[in-house]
Coordinates of C-alpha atoms in Angstrom, one line a residue:
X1 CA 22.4 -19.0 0.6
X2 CA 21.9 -16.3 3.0
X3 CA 21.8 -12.0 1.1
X4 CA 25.6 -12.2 2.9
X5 CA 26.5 -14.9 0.8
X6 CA 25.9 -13.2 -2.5
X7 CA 28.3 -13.5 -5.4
X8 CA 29.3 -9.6 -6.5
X9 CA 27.0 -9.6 -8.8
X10 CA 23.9 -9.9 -7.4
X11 CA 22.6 -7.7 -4.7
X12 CA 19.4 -8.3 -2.3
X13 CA 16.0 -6.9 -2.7
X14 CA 13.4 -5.8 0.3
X15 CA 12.0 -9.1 1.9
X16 CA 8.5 -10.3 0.7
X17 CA 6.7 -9.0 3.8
X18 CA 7.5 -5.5 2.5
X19 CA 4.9 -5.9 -0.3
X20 CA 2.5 -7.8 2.0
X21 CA 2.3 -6.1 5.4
X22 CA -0.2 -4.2 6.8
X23 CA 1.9 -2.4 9.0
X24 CA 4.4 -1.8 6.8
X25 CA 2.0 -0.1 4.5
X26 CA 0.3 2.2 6.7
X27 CA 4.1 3.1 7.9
X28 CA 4.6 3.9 4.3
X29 CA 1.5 5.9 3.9
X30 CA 2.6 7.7 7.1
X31 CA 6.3 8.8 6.2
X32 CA 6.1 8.8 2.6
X33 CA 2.8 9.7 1.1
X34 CA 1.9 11.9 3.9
X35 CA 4.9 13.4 4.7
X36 CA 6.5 14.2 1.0
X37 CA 5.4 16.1 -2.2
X38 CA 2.3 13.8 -4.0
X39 CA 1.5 14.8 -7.7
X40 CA -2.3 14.7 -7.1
X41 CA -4.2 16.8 -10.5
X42 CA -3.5 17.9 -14.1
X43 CA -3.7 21.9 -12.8
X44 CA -5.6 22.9 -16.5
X45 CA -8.4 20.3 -15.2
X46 CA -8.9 23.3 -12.5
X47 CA -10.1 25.8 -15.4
X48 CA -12.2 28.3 -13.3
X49 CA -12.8 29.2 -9.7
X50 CA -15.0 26.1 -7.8
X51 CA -13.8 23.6 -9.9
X52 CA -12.7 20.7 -7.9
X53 CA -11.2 17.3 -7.6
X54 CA -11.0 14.9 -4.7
X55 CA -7.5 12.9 -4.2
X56 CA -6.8 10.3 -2.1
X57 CA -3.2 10.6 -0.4
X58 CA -2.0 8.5 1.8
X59 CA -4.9 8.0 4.5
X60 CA -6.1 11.6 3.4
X61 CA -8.8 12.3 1.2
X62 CA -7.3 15.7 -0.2
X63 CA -10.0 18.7 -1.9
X64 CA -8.2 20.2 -4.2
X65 CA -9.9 23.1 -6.5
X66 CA -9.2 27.2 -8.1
X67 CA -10.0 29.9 -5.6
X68 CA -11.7 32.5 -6.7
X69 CA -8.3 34.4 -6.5
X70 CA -7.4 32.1 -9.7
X71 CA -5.0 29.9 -6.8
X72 CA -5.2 26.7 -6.6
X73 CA -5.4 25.6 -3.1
X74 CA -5.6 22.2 -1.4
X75 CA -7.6 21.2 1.9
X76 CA -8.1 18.1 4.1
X77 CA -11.9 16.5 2.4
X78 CA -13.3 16.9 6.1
X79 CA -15.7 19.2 7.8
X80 CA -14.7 20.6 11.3
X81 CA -18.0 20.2 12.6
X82 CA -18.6 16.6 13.1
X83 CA -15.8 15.1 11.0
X84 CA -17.9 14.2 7.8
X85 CA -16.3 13.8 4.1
X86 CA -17.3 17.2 2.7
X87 CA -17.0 16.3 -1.0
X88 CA -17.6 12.8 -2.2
X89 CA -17.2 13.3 -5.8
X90 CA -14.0 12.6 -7.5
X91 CA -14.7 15.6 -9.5
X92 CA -16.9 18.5 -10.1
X93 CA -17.9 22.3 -9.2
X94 CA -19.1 24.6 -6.8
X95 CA -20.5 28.1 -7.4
X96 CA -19.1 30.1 -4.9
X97 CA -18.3 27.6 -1.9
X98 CA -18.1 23.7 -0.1
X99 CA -21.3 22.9 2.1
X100 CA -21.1 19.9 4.1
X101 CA -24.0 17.3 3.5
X102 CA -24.5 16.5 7.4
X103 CA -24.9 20.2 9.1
X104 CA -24.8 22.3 6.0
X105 CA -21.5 24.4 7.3
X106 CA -20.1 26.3 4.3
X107 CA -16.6 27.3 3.5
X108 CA -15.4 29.6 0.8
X109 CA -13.2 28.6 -1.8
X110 CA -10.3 29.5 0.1
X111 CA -11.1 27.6 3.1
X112 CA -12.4 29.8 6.0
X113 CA -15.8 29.5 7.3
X114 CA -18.4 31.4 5.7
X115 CA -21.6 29.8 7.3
X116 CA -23.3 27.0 10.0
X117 CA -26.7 27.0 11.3
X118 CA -26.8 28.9 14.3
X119 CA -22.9 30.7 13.9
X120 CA -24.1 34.2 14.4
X121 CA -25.4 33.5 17.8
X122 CA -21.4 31.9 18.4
X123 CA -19.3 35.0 18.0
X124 CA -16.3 33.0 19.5
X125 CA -16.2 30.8 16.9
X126 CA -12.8 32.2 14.7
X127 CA -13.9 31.9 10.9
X128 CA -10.8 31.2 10.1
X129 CA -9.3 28.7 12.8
X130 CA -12.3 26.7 12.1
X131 CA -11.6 26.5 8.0
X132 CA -10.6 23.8 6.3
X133 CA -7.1 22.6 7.0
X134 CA -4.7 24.1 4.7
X135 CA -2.7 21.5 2.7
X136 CA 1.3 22.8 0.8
X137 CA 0.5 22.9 -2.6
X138 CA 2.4 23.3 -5.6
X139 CA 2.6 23.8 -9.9
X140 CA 4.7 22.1 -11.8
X141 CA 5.3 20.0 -15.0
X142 CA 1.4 21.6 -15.9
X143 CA 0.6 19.0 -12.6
X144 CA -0.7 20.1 -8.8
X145 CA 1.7 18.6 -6.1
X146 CA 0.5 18.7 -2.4
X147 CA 2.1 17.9 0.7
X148 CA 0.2 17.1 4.1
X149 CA 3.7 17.6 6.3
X150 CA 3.3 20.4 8.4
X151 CA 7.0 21.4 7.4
X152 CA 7.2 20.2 3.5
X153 CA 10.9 19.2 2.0
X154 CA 12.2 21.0 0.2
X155 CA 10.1 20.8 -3.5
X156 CA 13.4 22.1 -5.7
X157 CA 15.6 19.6 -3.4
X158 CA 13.2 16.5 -3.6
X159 CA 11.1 16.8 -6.7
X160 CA 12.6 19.3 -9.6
X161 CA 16.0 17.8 -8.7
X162 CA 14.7 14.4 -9.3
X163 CA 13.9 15.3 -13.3
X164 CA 17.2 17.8 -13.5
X165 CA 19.5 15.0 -12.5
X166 CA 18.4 12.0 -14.1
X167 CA 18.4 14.3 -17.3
X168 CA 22.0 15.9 -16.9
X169 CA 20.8 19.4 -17.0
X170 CA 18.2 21.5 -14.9
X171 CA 17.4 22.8 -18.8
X172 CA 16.6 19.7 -20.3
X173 CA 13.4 18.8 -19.0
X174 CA 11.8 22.5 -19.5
X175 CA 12.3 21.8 -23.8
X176 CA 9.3 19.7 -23.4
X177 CA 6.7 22.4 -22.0
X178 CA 4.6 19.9 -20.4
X179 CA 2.7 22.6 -18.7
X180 CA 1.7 24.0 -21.7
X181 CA 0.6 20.7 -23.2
X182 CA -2.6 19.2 -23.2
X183 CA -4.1 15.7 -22.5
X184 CA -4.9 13.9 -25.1
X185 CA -5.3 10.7 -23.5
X186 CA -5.9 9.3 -20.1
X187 CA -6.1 5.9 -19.0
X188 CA -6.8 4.4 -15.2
X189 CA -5.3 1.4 -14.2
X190 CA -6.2 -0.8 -11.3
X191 CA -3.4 -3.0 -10.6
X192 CA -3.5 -5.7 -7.7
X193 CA -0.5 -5.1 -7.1
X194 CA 1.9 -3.4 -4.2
X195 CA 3.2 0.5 -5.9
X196 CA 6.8 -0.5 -4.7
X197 CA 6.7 -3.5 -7.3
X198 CA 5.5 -0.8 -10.1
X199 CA 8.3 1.5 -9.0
X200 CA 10.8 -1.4 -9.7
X201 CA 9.6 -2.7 -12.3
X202 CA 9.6 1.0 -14.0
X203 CA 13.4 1.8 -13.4
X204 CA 14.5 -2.1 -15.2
X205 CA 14.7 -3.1 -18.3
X206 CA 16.2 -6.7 -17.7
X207 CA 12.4 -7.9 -18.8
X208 CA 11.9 -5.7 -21.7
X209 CA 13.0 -8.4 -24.0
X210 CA 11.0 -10.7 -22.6
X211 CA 7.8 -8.8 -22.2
X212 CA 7.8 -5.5 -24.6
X213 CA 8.3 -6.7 -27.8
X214 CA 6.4 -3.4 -29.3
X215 CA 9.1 -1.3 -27.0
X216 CA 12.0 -3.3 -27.8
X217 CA 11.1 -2.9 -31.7
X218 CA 11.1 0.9 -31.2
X219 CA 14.0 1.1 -28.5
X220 CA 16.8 -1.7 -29.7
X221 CA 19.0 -1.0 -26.8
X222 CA 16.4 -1.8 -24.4
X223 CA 16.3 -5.5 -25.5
X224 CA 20.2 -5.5 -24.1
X225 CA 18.6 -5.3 -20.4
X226 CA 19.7 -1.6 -19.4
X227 CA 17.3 1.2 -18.7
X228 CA 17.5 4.5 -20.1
X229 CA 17.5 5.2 -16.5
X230 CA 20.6 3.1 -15.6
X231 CA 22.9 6.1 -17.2
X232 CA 22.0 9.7 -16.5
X233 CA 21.4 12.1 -19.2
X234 CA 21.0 9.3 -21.5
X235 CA 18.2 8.9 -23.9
X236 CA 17.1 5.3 -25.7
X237 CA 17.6 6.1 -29.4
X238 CA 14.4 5.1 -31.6
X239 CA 14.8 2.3 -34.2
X240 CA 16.7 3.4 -37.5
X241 CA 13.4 2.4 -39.4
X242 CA 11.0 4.3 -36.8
X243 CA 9.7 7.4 -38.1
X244 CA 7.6 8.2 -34.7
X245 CA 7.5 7.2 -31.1
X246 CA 4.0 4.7 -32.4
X247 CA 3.2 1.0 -31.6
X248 CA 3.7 0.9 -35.7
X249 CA 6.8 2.6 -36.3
X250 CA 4.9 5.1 -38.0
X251 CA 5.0 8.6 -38.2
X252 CA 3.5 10.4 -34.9
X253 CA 2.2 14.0 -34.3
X254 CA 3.6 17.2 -34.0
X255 CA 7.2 17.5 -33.1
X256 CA 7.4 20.0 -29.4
X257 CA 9.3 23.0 -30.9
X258 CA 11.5 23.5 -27.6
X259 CA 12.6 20.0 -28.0
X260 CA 16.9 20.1 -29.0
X261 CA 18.2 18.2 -31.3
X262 CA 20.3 16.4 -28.6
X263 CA 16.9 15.1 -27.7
X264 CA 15.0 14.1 -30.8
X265 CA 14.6 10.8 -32.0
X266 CA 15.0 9.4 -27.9
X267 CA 13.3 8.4 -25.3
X268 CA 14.4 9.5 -21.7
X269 CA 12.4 8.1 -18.1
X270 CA 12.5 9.9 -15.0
X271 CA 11.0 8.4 -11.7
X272 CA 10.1 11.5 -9.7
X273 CA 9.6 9.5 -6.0
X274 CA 7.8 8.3 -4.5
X275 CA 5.1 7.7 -7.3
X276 CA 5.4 10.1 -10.4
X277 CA 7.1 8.1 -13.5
X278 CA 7.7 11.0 -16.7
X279 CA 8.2 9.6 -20.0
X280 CA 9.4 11.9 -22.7
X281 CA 9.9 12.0 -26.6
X282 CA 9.9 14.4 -29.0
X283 CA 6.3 14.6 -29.8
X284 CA 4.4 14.1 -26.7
X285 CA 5.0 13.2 -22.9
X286 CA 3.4 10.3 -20.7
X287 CA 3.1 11.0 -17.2
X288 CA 2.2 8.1 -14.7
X289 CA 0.8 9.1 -11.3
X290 CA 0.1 6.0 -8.6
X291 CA -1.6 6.2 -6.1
X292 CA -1.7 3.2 -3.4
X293 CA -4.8 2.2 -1.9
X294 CA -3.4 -1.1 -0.1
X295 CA -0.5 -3.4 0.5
X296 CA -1.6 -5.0 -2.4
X297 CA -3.6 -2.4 -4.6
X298 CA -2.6 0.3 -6.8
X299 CA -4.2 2.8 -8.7
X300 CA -2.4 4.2 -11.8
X301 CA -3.5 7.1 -14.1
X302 CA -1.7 7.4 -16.9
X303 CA -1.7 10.6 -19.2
X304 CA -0.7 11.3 -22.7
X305 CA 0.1 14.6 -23.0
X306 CA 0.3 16.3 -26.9
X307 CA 0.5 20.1 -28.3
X308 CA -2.8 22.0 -27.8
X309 CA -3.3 22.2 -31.1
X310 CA -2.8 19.0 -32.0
X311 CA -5.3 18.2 -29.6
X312 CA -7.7 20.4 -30.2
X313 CA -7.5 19.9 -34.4
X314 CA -8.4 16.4 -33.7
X315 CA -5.1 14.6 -34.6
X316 CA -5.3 10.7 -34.8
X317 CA -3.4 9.7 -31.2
X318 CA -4.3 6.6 -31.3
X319 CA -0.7 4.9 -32.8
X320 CA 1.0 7.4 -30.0
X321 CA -1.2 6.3 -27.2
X322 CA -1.6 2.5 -28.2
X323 CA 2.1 1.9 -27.8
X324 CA 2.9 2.6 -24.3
X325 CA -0.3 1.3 -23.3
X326 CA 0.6 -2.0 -24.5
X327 CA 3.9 -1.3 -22.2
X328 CA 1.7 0.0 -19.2
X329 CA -0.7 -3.8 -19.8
X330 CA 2.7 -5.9 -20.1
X331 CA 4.1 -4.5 -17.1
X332 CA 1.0 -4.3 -15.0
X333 CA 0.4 -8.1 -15.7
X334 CA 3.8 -8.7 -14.5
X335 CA 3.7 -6.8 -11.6
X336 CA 0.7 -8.7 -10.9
X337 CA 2.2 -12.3 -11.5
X338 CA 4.5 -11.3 -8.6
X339 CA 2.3 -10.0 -5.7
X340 CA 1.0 -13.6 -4.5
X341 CA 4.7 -14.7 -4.5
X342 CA 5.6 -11.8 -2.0
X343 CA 4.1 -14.3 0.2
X344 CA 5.9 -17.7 -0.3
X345 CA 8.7 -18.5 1.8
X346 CA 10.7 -18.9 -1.2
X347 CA 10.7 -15.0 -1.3
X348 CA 10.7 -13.9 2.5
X349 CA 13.9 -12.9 2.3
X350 CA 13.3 -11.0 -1.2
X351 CA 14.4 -11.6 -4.7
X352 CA 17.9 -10.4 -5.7
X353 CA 18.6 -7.9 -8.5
X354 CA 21.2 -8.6 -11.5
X355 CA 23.9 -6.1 -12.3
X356 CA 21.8 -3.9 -14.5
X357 CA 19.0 -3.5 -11.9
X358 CA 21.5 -2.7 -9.5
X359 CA 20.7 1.0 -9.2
X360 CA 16.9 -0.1 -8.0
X361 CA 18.9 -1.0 -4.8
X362 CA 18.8 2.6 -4.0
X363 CA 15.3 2.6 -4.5
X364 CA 14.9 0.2 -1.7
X365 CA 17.6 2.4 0.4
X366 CA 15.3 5.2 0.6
X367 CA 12.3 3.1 1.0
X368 CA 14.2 2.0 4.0
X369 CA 15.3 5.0 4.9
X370 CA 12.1 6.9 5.0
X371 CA 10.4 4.5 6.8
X372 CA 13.4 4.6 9.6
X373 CA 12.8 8.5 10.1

């Protein structure tokens, strides 16, 4: 039966090659990563001027660190001299400036030239033409987003109205305060796996039944097979029984204070494209960033985010954290069982997605789309 065949109500997916391909990677780490805003840091991880961290985006290693300003500002991880990676740590901090390893030129914390062997004797050379190249960068959600286009979308258009729509209201995510929170939690996950089959996999809930029992317990309607993300403005409402959002059902820290009471006692998803997933409840946030390394590789860091105090007064998280964890292992695993099929030609002209995954098909719309462009 060929995808023009299809009864009503099913609907095709992107052809196995999609997740396999090479080529079709590298196209996607051309127009997508590389060309549109890319959560990269937690900004609070950037506490004082020199601090650093090292992102890989796209084909781009990406420094990204505080100024001495108090800015945070974002470069291209390459020396103009000679080409070599200037910082090779995924973290860490510099006094007052970046010194490549090979020829030992320096560049201040925002970027220009400050030193090389030799430069006085080369008055030519343009300290600032011969900086660091300058990457977009942004603040949000308490998270840096950076942008290597040299003319970046629209951030309100592409990323803020991602989170306002799939909430209802452009209010409704700023109750939560995630830039005020703090991490309580982080866990890094190294799924063989192609990101596209994360993304998917994130916006369903047609195997939440089957998979998330712990999730299903906590979220009834989810064992039905629709997503919170199906329905805008909607919000999965907790388990009569549940006290807190917690792999037990018990109860879990304390409650955000901006959070309404439209909003308490529910879960809500976002997808923020093309690899930011934001889980909120009324007690703490999970934010997942990917970050794809290969057709068949993705990296995913995934924070639990809590009030600073509770933080900081040492509050038990582990109920809070142990619950979507087990989600994040279930999926992962899953996401995993399907790679090698991406392969078979039983699946090289894709899958097909059921009525209540049908709004993943404009996932693979845009994929297209982007990758047409």
């Amino acid at each position: 039966m060929t995808a023009t065949e299809l009864p009503p109500s099913l609907i095709s997916t992107l052809p196995g090659s999609s997740y396999t391909d090479p080529q079709v990677f590298a196209r996607e780490q051309e127009k997508i990563f590389e060309s549109l805003w890319f959560c990269a840091v937690r900004a609070a991880e950037l506490d004082a001027p020199g601090r650093f961290q090292t992102v890989q985006v796209g084909r781009e290693s990406v420094l990204v660190t505080r100024s001495r300003d108090h800015t945070i500002k974002a470069f291209l991880n390459v020396c103009r001299h000679r080409g070599a990676r200037l910082c090779t740590e995924e973290a860490g901090a510099v006094k007052r400036a970046f010194q490549c390893p090979y020829h030992a030129w320096t560049y201040g914390l925002d970027g220009r030239l400050v030193a090389a062997p030799n430069l006085t004797s080369m008055p030519d050379v343009d300290r600032t033409t011969f900086g660091l190249v300058p990457v977009h960068v942004r603040e949000w959600l308490g998270y840096v987003w950076v942008c290597l286009a040299e003319k970046p979308p629209s951030f309100e258009g592409e990323v803020v109205a991602a989170a306002t729509q799939r909430l209802g209201t452009p209010e409704a995510i700023g109750h939560y305060q995630l830039d005020q929170l703090a991490l309580g939690r982080r866990v890094r996950y190294d799924v063989k796996a192609n990101w596209k089959l994360i993304v998917e996999n994130f916006m369903e809930c047609y195997h939440c039944a089957t998979i998330h029992p712990e999730l299903t317990e906590m979220l009834p309607e989810f064992a039905g097979g629709y997503a919170a993300q199906y329905y805008v403005g909607h919000g999965a409402e907790f388990a009569e029984e549940a006290q807190g959002f917690t792999v037990d059902g018990s109860p879990g820290v304390t409650r955000i204070p901006g959070v309404s009471a439209e909003q308490d006692r529910r879960y809500y998803a976002i997808t923020v494209k093309p690899q930011v997933f934001v889980n909120l409840v009324p007690d703490h946030a999970i934010v997942h960033r990917m970050f794809p390394l290969a057709a068949d590789r993705t990296v995913v860091e995934c924070d639990w985010l809590f009030l600073k105090d509770v933080v900081d007064n040492g509050a038990d998280l582990d109920r809070s954290v142990e619950l979507f964890h087990r989600v994040n292992v279930q999926d992962f695993d899953a996401c995993e069982r399907c790679q090698p099929a991406m392969d078979s030609r039983a699946y090289a002209r894709g899958g097909v997605l059921v009525p209540s995954e049908h709004h993943i098909g404009d996932f693979h719309t845009w994929v297209a789309d982007r990758l047409r462009s």
